[in-house]
Coordinates of C-alpha atoms in Angstrom, one line a residue:
Chain A
V1 CA 13.1 115.6 152.8
P2 CA 14.0 116.2 156.6
A3 CA 16.5 118.5 157.7
D4 CA 19.9 118.0 157.8
R5 CA 20.5 118.1 161.4
T6 CA 24.3 116.7 161.3
P7 CA 26.7 119.0 163.9
V8 CA 29.1 121.0 162.2
I9 CA 31.3 123.9 163.6
A10 CA 30.8 126.5 161.2
G11 CA 32.7 129.5 162.8
I12 CA 35.6 130.2 164.5
G13 CA 37.3 133.6 166.2
L14 CA 40.2 133.7 168.5
S15 CA 41.0 136.6 170.8
D16 CA 44.5 138.5 170.4
Y17 CA 46.9 136.1 171.6
P18 CA 50.2 135.6 173.8
K19 CA 49.6 138.9 175.1
A20 CA 47.1 141.2 175.5
P21 CA 47.2 143.5 178.5
D22 CA 44.6 146.1 177.5
L23 CA 41.4 143.1 177.4
D24 CA 40.4 142.0 180.3
G25 CA 39.0 137.3 180.9
V26 CA 35.4 138.4 179.6
Q27 CA 36.7 141.3 177.1
H28 CA 38.3 137.7 175.8
H29 CA 35.2 136.4 175.8
V30 CA 33.6 138.8 173.9
L31 CA 36.5 139.7 171.2
A32 CA 36.3 135.8 170.4
M33 CA 32.9 135.3 170.1
Q34 CA 32.9 138.8 167.4
R35 CA 35.7 137.0 165.6
A36 CA 33.8 133.9 165.2
L37 CA 30.8 135.6 164.2
A38 CA 32.2 137.6 161.6
D39 CA 34.4 134.6 160.4
C40 CA 31.1 133.0 159.2
G41 CA 28.6 135.3 159.0
V42 CA 26.1 134.0 162.0
K43 CA 24.3 136.6 163.7
K44 CA 24.2 137.2 167.5
S45 CA 20.3 136.6 167.9
D46 CA 20.3 133.1 165.9
I47 CA 22.6 132.2 168.6
D48 CA 20.0 129.8 170.7
G49 CA 22.7 127.4 172.8
Y50 CA 25.9 128.9 175.5
V51 CA 28.6 126.4 177.0
G52 CA 30.8 127.5 178.7
A53 CA 34.1 126.5 181.3
G54 CA 34.4 130.0 183.1
G55 CA 38.8 129.9 183.5
S56 CA 39.2 133.6 182.7
G57 CA 41.3 134.4 186.3
V58 CA 40.3 137.4 187.8
M59 CA 36.9 138.4 186.0
I60 CA 34.0 136.2 186.6
D61 CA 33.3 134.8 183.6
D62 CA 30.8 131.7 184.8
P63 CA 28.5 130.2 182.2
V64 CA 25.0 131.7 183.2
T65 CA 27.0 135.2 183.7
M66 CA 28.5 135.1 180.3
A67 CA 25.3 133.9 179.4
E68 CA 24.1 137.0 180.6
Y69 CA 26.7 139.5 179.7
L70 CA 26.7 138.4 175.6
R71 CA 22.3 138.6 176.1
I72 CA 22.5 134.8 174.3
D73 CA 18.7 133.9 175.8
H74 CA 19.7 130.6 175.6
R75 CA 17.2 127.2 175.4
Y76 CA 20.4 125.1 176.0
I77 CA 23.3 125.9 178.3
D78 CA 26.8 123.7 179.6
S79 CA 28.0 124.3 181.9
T80 CA 30.8 121.8 182.2
M81 CA 34.1 122.0 183.5
T82 CA 36.5 119.2 183.2
G83 CA 40.1 121.5 183.2
G84 CA 41.3 121.9 180.1
S85 CA 39.2 120.2 177.6
S86 CA 36.2 121.5 178.8
F87 CA 35.7 122.6 175.2
E88 CA 36.4 119.0 173.3
F89 CA 33.2 117.9 176.0
H90 CA 31.4 120.7 174.8
V91 CA 32.0 119.8 171.1
Q92 CA 30.1 116.4 172.4
H93 CA 27.5 117.6 173.8
A94 CA 26.4 120.6 171.5
A95 CA 26.7 118.3 168.8
A96 CA 24.2 116.0 170.8
A97 CA 22.1 118.6 171.9
I98 CA 21.8 119.6 167.3
K99 CA 21.1 116.6 166.8
D100 CA 18.4 116.3 168.4
G101 CA 17.1 119.1 167.9
I102 CA 17.3 120.9 171.6
C103 CA 18.6 123.6 169.6
D104 CA 20.2 124.9 166.3
T105 CA 22.9 126.8 166.8
V106 CA 25.1 127.6 169.7
L107 CA 28.1 129.4 171.3
I108 CA 30.9 128.7 173.2
T109 CA 33.3 130.3 174.3
Y110 CA 37.1 131.4 176.4
G111 CA 39.0 133.7 177.4
S112 CA 41.5 134.3 180.0
D113 CA 43.9 137.1 180.6
Q114 CA 46.2 135.1 182.7
L115 CA 49.7 136.5 181.5
S116 CA 48.6 140.0 182.2
R117 CA 47.3 140.0 184.9
M118 CA 48.3 137.2 187.2
G119 CA 51.8 137.4 185.4
R120 CA 53.7 133.6 185.7
T121 CA 53.4 133.7 189.8
L122 CA 51.5 130.2 189.0
G123 CA 55.0 128.7 189.2
T124 CA 55.1 125.2 188.8
G125 CA 51.4 125.0 189.6
G126 CA 50.4 128.1 192.5
F127 CA 47.3 126.3 193.7
H128 CA 49.2 124.8 196.7
R129 CA 50.4 128.0 198.2
T130 CA 51.8 128.4 201.3
G131 CA 49.3 128.5 204.7
R132 CA 46.6 127.9 202.2
R133 CA 44.1 126.0 203.6
V134 CA 43.0 123.2 200.8
G135 CA 39.5 121.2 201.5
G136 CA 38.4 118.6 199.2
P137 CA 40.5 115.6 198.2
I138 CA 43.4 117.4 197.0
Q139 CA 44.2 117.8 201.0
Y140 CA 45.1 114.5 201.2
E141 CA 48.3 115.5 198.4
A142 CA 48.8 119.5 198.9
P143 CA 50.1 119.5 202.3
Y144 CA 53.2 117.2 201.0
G145 CA 54.1 119.4 198.2
N146 CA 52.5 118.3 195.7
S147 CA 52.3 120.6 192.7
L148 CA 51.0 120.6 188.9
V149 CA 54.3 119.6 187.2
G150 CA 54.6 117.7 189.6
A151 CA 51.8 115.3 188.8
Y152 CA 52.6 114.8 185.6
A153 CA 56.5 114.1 186.2
M154 CA 55.2 111.3 188.1
V155 CA 53.7 110.0 185.3
A156 CA 56.8 110.9 182.7
Q157 CA 59.0 109.1 185.5
R158 CA 56.5 106.1 185.8
H159 CA 56.6 106.2 181.8
M160 CA 60.7 106.1 181.7
H161 CA 60.2 103.8 184.7
E162 CA 58.1 101.2 183.0
F163 CA 59.1 101.4 179.2
G164 CA 62.9 103.5 179.1
T165 CA 61.2 106.5 177.5
T166 CA 63.7 109.1 177.8
S167 CA 64.3 113.0 178.5
E168 CA 65.1 113.6 174.8
Q169 CA 62.4 111.7 172.7
L170 CA 60.5 113.7 175.3
A171 CA 62.2 116.3 174.1
E172 CA 61.4 115.5 170.5
I173 CA 57.5 116.7 171.2
A174 CA 59.2 120.2 172.2
V175 CA 61.4 120.7 168.9
G176 CA 58.5 119.8 166.8
V177 CA 55.6 121.9 168.2
R178 CA 58.8 124.8 168.6
E179 CA 58.8 124.4 164.7
F180 CA 55.3 125.2 163.9
A181 CA 55.6 127.9 166.5
G182 CA 58.4 129.6 164.3
L183 CA 55.5 129.3 161.2
N184 CA 52.5 131.8 163.7
P185 CA 53.7 135.6 164.0
N186 CA 51.7 135.4 167.3
A187 CA 53.1 132.3 168.9
M188 CA 55.2 133.6 172.3
Y189 CA 58.3 131.4 171.7
R190 CA 59.6 131.2 167.7
D191 CA 63.4 130.4 167.6
P192 CA 64.6 126.6 166.9
I193 CA 65.1 124.7 169.4
T194 CA 67.0 121.2 170.0
V195 CA 66.6 118.1 171.4
D196 CA 70.1 119.7 173.9
D197 CA 67.9 123.0 174.5
V198 CA 65.3 121.0 176.1
V199 CA 67.2 118.6 177.9
S200 CA 69.7 121.6 178.3
S201 CA 67.0 123.4 179.8
R202 CA 66.5 123.7 184.1
L203 CA 64.9 120.9 185.6
I204 CA 61.7 121.8 187.3
A205 CA 59.8 118.8 188.1
D206 CA 62.2 115.6 188.0
P207 CA 62.4 114.4 184.8
L208 CA 60.4 117.3 183.1
H209 CA 62.5 120.4 182.1
K210 CA 61.4 123.8 181.3
L211 CA 61.3 123.1 177.6
D212 CA 59.2 120.6 178.8
C213 CA 56.6 123.0 179.7
C214 CA 53.6 124.7 178.3
V215 CA 53.6 128.8 178.5
I216 CA 51.7 131.1 180.3
S217 CA 49.5 133.3 177.9
D218 CA 47.0 135.4 177.5
G219 CA 44.4 134.6 175.5
G220 CA 40.3 133.6 174.0
G221 CA 38.5 131.3 171.8
A222 CA 35.0 130.9 170.5
I223 CA 33.4 128.4 167.9
I224 CA 30.0 128.7 166.6
M225 CA 28.1 124.6 166.3
T226 CA 25.6 124.7 163.5
T227 CA 23.9 122.4 161.3
A228 CA 25.0 121.1 158.4
E229 CA 21.9 122.1 156.8
R230 CA 22.3 126.2 157.9
A231 CA 26.0 126.0 157.6
R232 CA 24.7 125.5 154.2
D233 CA 24.1 129.3 153.7
L234 CA 27.0 130.5 156.2
A235 CA 30.5 132.1 154.7
K236 CA 32.9 129.3 155.4
P237 CA 32.6 125.7 154.5
P238 CA 31.7 123.4 157.8
A239 CA 33.6 120.9 159.8
Y240 CA 31.4 117.8 160.3
V241 CA 31.9 116.7 163.7
L242 CA 32.5 112.4 162.8
G243 CA 32.9 111.8 166.3
A244 CA 32.6 112.7 170.0
A245 CA 33.7 110.7 173.5
G246 CA 35.2 112.0 177.0
A247 CA 35.8 110.0 179.5
Q248 CA 37.2 110.6 183.1
T249 CA 39.3 108.1 184.9
H250 CA 40.0 110.1 188.2
W251 CA 40.6 113.7 189.3
N252 CA 43.2 114.1 192.1
I253 CA 46.6 112.4 190.7
S254 CA 47.1 110.4 193.7
Q255 CA 43.8 108.2 191.9
M256 CA 45.1 107.6 188.9
P257 CA 44.7 103.7 188.2
D258 CA 47.4 103.9 186.2
Y259 CA 49.9 106.1 185.9
T260 CA 51.0 104.7 182.2
Q261 CA 47.1 105.0 181.0
S262 CA 44.1 107.9 180.8
A263 CA 41.3 107.8 179.8
A264 CA 42.4 108.8 176.1
A265 CA 42.3 104.9 175.8
I266 CA 38.8 104.8 177.4
C267 CA 37.2 107.5 174.9
G268 CA 39.1 107.8 171.7
P269 CA 38.4 103.6 170.7
I270 CA 34.4 105.6 171.5
A271 CA 35.2 108.7 169.0
F272 CA 36.9 106.2 166.5
D273 CA 33.5 104.0 166.3
R274 CA 31.1 106.5 166.1
A275 CA 33.2 108.8 163.4
G276 CA 33.8 104.9 161.6
L277 CA 37.4 105.6 161.4
A278 CA 40.6 104.2 162.5
P279 CA 44.0 106.4 163.7
G280 CA 45.5 105.8 159.9
D281 CA 43.2 107.7 158.5
V282 CA 43.5 111.1 160.5
D283 CA 45.7 113.9 158.4
T284 CA 46.0 116.1 161.6
I285 CA 46.3 115.7 165.1
Q286 CA 45.9 118.9 167.9
F287 CA 46.5 117.6 170.8
Y288 CA 46.9 119.0 174.9
D289 CA 50.3 119.8 174.9
S290 CA 50.5 121.2 178.7
F291 CA 53.8 119.1 179.0
T292 CA 55.6 117.1 176.5
V293 CA 54.6 113.8 178.5
T294 CA 50.5 114.7 177.9
V295 CA 51.4 114.3 174.5
L296 CA 52.9 111.1 174.6
M297 CA 50.1 109.6 176.7
L298 CA 47.4 111.2 174.7
L299 CA 49.1 109.3 171.6
E300 CA 49.2 105.6 173.4
G301 CA 46.1 106.0 174.9
L302 CA 43.7 107.1 171.0
G303 CA 46.1 104.2 169.8
F304 CA 48.6 105.9 167.2
C305 CA 51.3 103.7 168.0
G306 CA 50.6 101.1 171.1
K307 CA 51.6 100.9 174.8
G308 CA 54.9 101.6 175.9
E309 CA 56.2 103.2 172.4
G310 CA 55.2 107.2 172.4
G311 CA 58.6 107.7 172.7
S312 CA 60.5 105.7 170.0
F313 CA 57.0 107.0 168.1
V314 CA 57.7 110.7 168.4
A315 CA 61.1 110.6 167.7
D316 CA 60.6 109.3 164.8
G317 CA 59.4 112.4 163.4
H318 CA 55.7 111.8 162.6
L319 CA 54.5 114.7 164.3
R320 CA 57.2 117.2 162.9
R321 CA 56.3 119.2 159.3
G322 CA 56.4 117.5 157.0
G323 CA 55.6 113.8 158.9
D324 CA 52.9 112.0 158.1
L325 CA 50.8 113.4 161.4
P326 CA 51.5 117.0 161.6
M327 CA 50.7 117.5 165.5
N328 CA 49.7 121.5 167.0
T329 CA 50.2 123.3 163.9
D330 CA 49.5 126.5 165.4
G331 CA 52.8 126.3 167.9
G332 CA 50.6 124.6 170.6
G333 CA 50.1 125.4 174.0
L334 CA 54.5 124.8 174.5
S335 CA 55.9 127.2 172.3
S336 CA 52.8 129.7 171.2
C337 CA 49.3 130.1 173.1
H338 CA 48.0 128.0 177.2
P339 CA 45.7 131.0 179.0
G340 CA 45.5 128.4 181.3
M341 CA 42.5 125.8 179.6
R342 CA 43.3 125.4 176.5
G343 CA 41.4 122.9 174.7
I344 CA 39.2 125.8 172.9
F345 CA 42.4 126.2 170.9
L346 CA 43.1 123.0 169.3
L347 CA 39.3 122.2 168.0
I348 CA 39.9 126.3 166.2
E349 CA 43.5 125.5 164.5
S350 CA 41.6 121.6 163.4
V351 CA 38.8 123.6 161.8
R352 CA 41.3 125.9 159.8
Q353 CA 43.3 123.2 158.7
L354 CA 40.4 121.1 157.2
R355 CA 38.9 124.3 155.4
G356 CA 43.0 124.4 154.3
D357 CA 43.6 128.0 155.9
A358 CA 46.6 127.6 158.0
G359 CA 49.2 129.8 155.7
T360 CA 52.6 127.7 155.9
A361 CA 51.3 125.2 158.5
Q362 CA 48.6 124.4 156.2
V363 CA 49.1 119.9 155.9
P364 CA 49.0 118.6 152.6
D365 CA 45.1 117.5 151.9
A366 CA 43.8 117.5 155.6
R367 CA 40.6 116.3 155.5
I368 CA 40.6 114.4 158.6
A369 CA 41.2 116.2 162.2
L370 CA 41.7 115.2 165.6
A371 CA 41.4 117.2 168.3
C372 CA 42.2 116.0 172.3
G373 CA 41.9 117.9 175.0
S374 CA 43.7 116.6 178.9
G375 CA 41.9 117.8 181.6
G376 CA 43.5 118.3 185.4
W377 CA 46.1 115.4 185.3
L378 CA 45.6 113.7 182.8
S379 CA 42.5 113.6 184.0
C380 CA 39.5 113.8 182.1
I381 CA 39.7 113.7 178.3
G382 CA 37.8 114.4 175.3
A383 CA 38.7 113.3 171.8
V384 CA 36.6 114.8 168.5
I385 CA 37.0 114.0 165.3
L386 CA 36.2 116.6 162.3
G387 CA 35.9 116.0 158.5
K388 CA 35.8 118.0 156.0
E389 CA 33.7 115.9 153.8
H390 CA 29.6 115.7 155.4
P391 CA 29.8 111.8 156.5
Chain B
V1 CA 51.6 118.4 211.9
T2 CA 51.1 120.7 215.3
D3 CA 52.9 124.1 214.7
T4 CA 51.9 125.1 212.2
A5 CA 54.1 128.3 212.6
E6 CA 56.4 126.6 211.1
W7 CA 54.9 124.8 208.3
E8 CA 55.2 125.8 205.1
R9 CA 53.1 124.5 202.9
P10 CA 49.5 124.2 202.4
I11 CA 46.9 123.3 205.2
P12 CA 43.8 120.9 205.0
T13 CA 40.5 122.2 205.9
L14 CA 38.8 119.6 208.1
D15 CA 35.9 117.7 206.6
G16 CA 33.4 115.0 208.8
V17 CA 35.8 112.5 207.4
S18 CA 39.2 113.9 206.8
K19 CA 39.1 115.6 210.6
T20 CA 39.4 111.6 211.8
Y21 CA 42.0 111.2 209.5
W22 CA 44.3 114.3 210.4
E23 CA 43.6 113.4 214.3
A24 CA 45.1 110.0 214.1
G25 CA 47.7 111.3 212.3
A26 CA 48.4 114.4 214.8
R27 CA 48.7 111.0 217.4
G28 CA 51.2 109.2 215.3
E29 CA 48.6 107.1 213.8
L30 CA 47.9 106.3 210.5
L31 CA 43.8 105.6 209.2
F32 CA 42.8 103.6 206.2
Q33 CA 39.2 102.6 205.3
Q34 CA 37.8 99.1 205.1
C35 CA 34.3 98.3 203.4
P36 CA 32.6 95.9 205.8
A37 CA 30.1 94.9 202.7
C38 CA 32.9 93.9 200.0
G39 CA 36.6 94.3 202.0
N40 CA 37.7 96.8 199.8
R41 CA 40.7 99.2 201.4
Q42 CA 40.7 103.1 200.5
L43 CA 42.7 105.5 201.0
Y44 CA 41.8 109.3 200.6
P45 CA 39.4 108.0 203.2
R46 CA 35.4 108.9 202.5
A47 CA 31.8 108.9 203.1
M48 CA 30.8 106.0 201.3
C49 CA 33.0 103.0 199.4
T50 CA 34.4 103.2 195.8
A51 CA 33.6 99.8 195.0
C52 CA 30.1 99.1 196.7
G53 CA 28.9 102.6 197.9
E54 CA 28.1 100.8 201.3
T55 CA 29.7 103.0 204.9
P56 CA 33.6 102.5 205.0
E57 CA 35.2 101.4 208.9
W58 CA 38.1 102.8 209.4
V59 CA 41.4 100.6 210.3
R60 CA 44.3 101.8 212.1
A61 CA 47.5 101.1 209.7
S62 CA 49.9 98.0 211.1
G63 CA 53.5 100.6 210.5
R64 CA 55.2 97.3 209.2
P65 CA 57.1 98.5 205.7
A66 CA 55.1 97.5 203.1
R67 CA 56.2 96.4 199.7
T68 CA 57.6 98.6 197.2
P69 CA 58.9 98.9 193.9
P70 CA 62.7 99.8 193.5
A71 CA 63.7 103.3 193.4
R72 CA 65.7 104.7 189.9
S73 CA 69.4 104.8 191.0
G74 CA 70.6 108.2 190.3
R75 CA 67.1 110.4 190.5
R76 CA 66.5 113.3 192.5
P77 CA 63.0 111.7 194.2
W78 CA 60.0 113.4 193.4
S79 CA 58.8 113.7 196.3
C80 CA 59.7 117.5 198.6
S81 CA 62.7 117.5 201.0
R82 CA 61.0 120.0 203.2
A83 CA 57.2 118.7 204.0
S84 CA 58.3 117.8 206.9
G85 CA 59.8 121.1 208.2

């Protein structure tokens, strides 16, 4: 009988968040790795693949440096960097490598001390500071004052213009995520909020208010992937990778082909097709919530509702605790943890749900979870469908 | 954008293509690109046509206003008001 090389996520680990002043970015990588190894019982010496995207901020944590620092003598390495969605792309790539026999056990790590080292000086996306010289394609946008939140605001404006979406509908997303944050003792903000709280919070980039925007935190995560065969001997039940896909429509916001359609509309159907599933089969979603409108775009792109219907869909409460599609059950980036690139946390929370380890935030009988990351400015979208049962 | 001392925004780093674009801008001209092979028009400017990969040519914009969708009334414009100093 040939070995069962079905790719799985076997181990998960989080470093400390939302604020860990004693840890630098690399230490976040390390702590998350140590906890992922302890979680599943894999030995570090068993790891023969390393995947990362850097992103710690001040520290040097590019993947080849990290592979050396962690002393992973790999025969598979991937340094795909698509922004916050990098880790959804990583799972897609690592799953293919494992299935193909290039390697057996892959470690993915991320760590960032963004809050403790840089504070909130990023503001609305501080890569375009006064007097800074900007090269490459962003030189055609940055001189006019665009910002990170400004790019997402353009998308929200367009959605409102074309479909009548309202700020109150977007606010429903933040309210629902905050409800889950209240269940997570580590979440940065835990007090309940209302739609009125969101729409009356300070306007950051019209139409996005302060509470439409994610937090800035510290944090790190690690994932260990291997074959279903190896996972049988490990400490925790595996989460099976049923389908994974990613796509890119642009990088800089001026090049987005259609401001109301993201690459989720391309990679979503591919991921579902690979999994042999449809949106209606999904029990919980962990979506990149850099801003409330990000969620709206991913919902429509992946087909959880029709194009333009995202506003009424979220207002109907599907994503809330007790709804039929609970989202961001750890409190999300909007209320809990966003150290710069949140994609790895979407996968980790999906695995917690499938294991039944999510405590008071547990989605009853969660069997299929979907993690969807958005990198850049809704530029690179990666979708990973995970299952509790062997496909 | 001749007096950079008063300019509060980031400043472009000129490269082989953007040099032409920004130097024209300093003369008060807006350039875009058109592909001699397939006719594709593009902005921002690149060393190749995004449609077919051939080398594009520069075209000076006429300066006539384009037809644009109506703005939403009663909303503050998104774009920065201080860009021109």
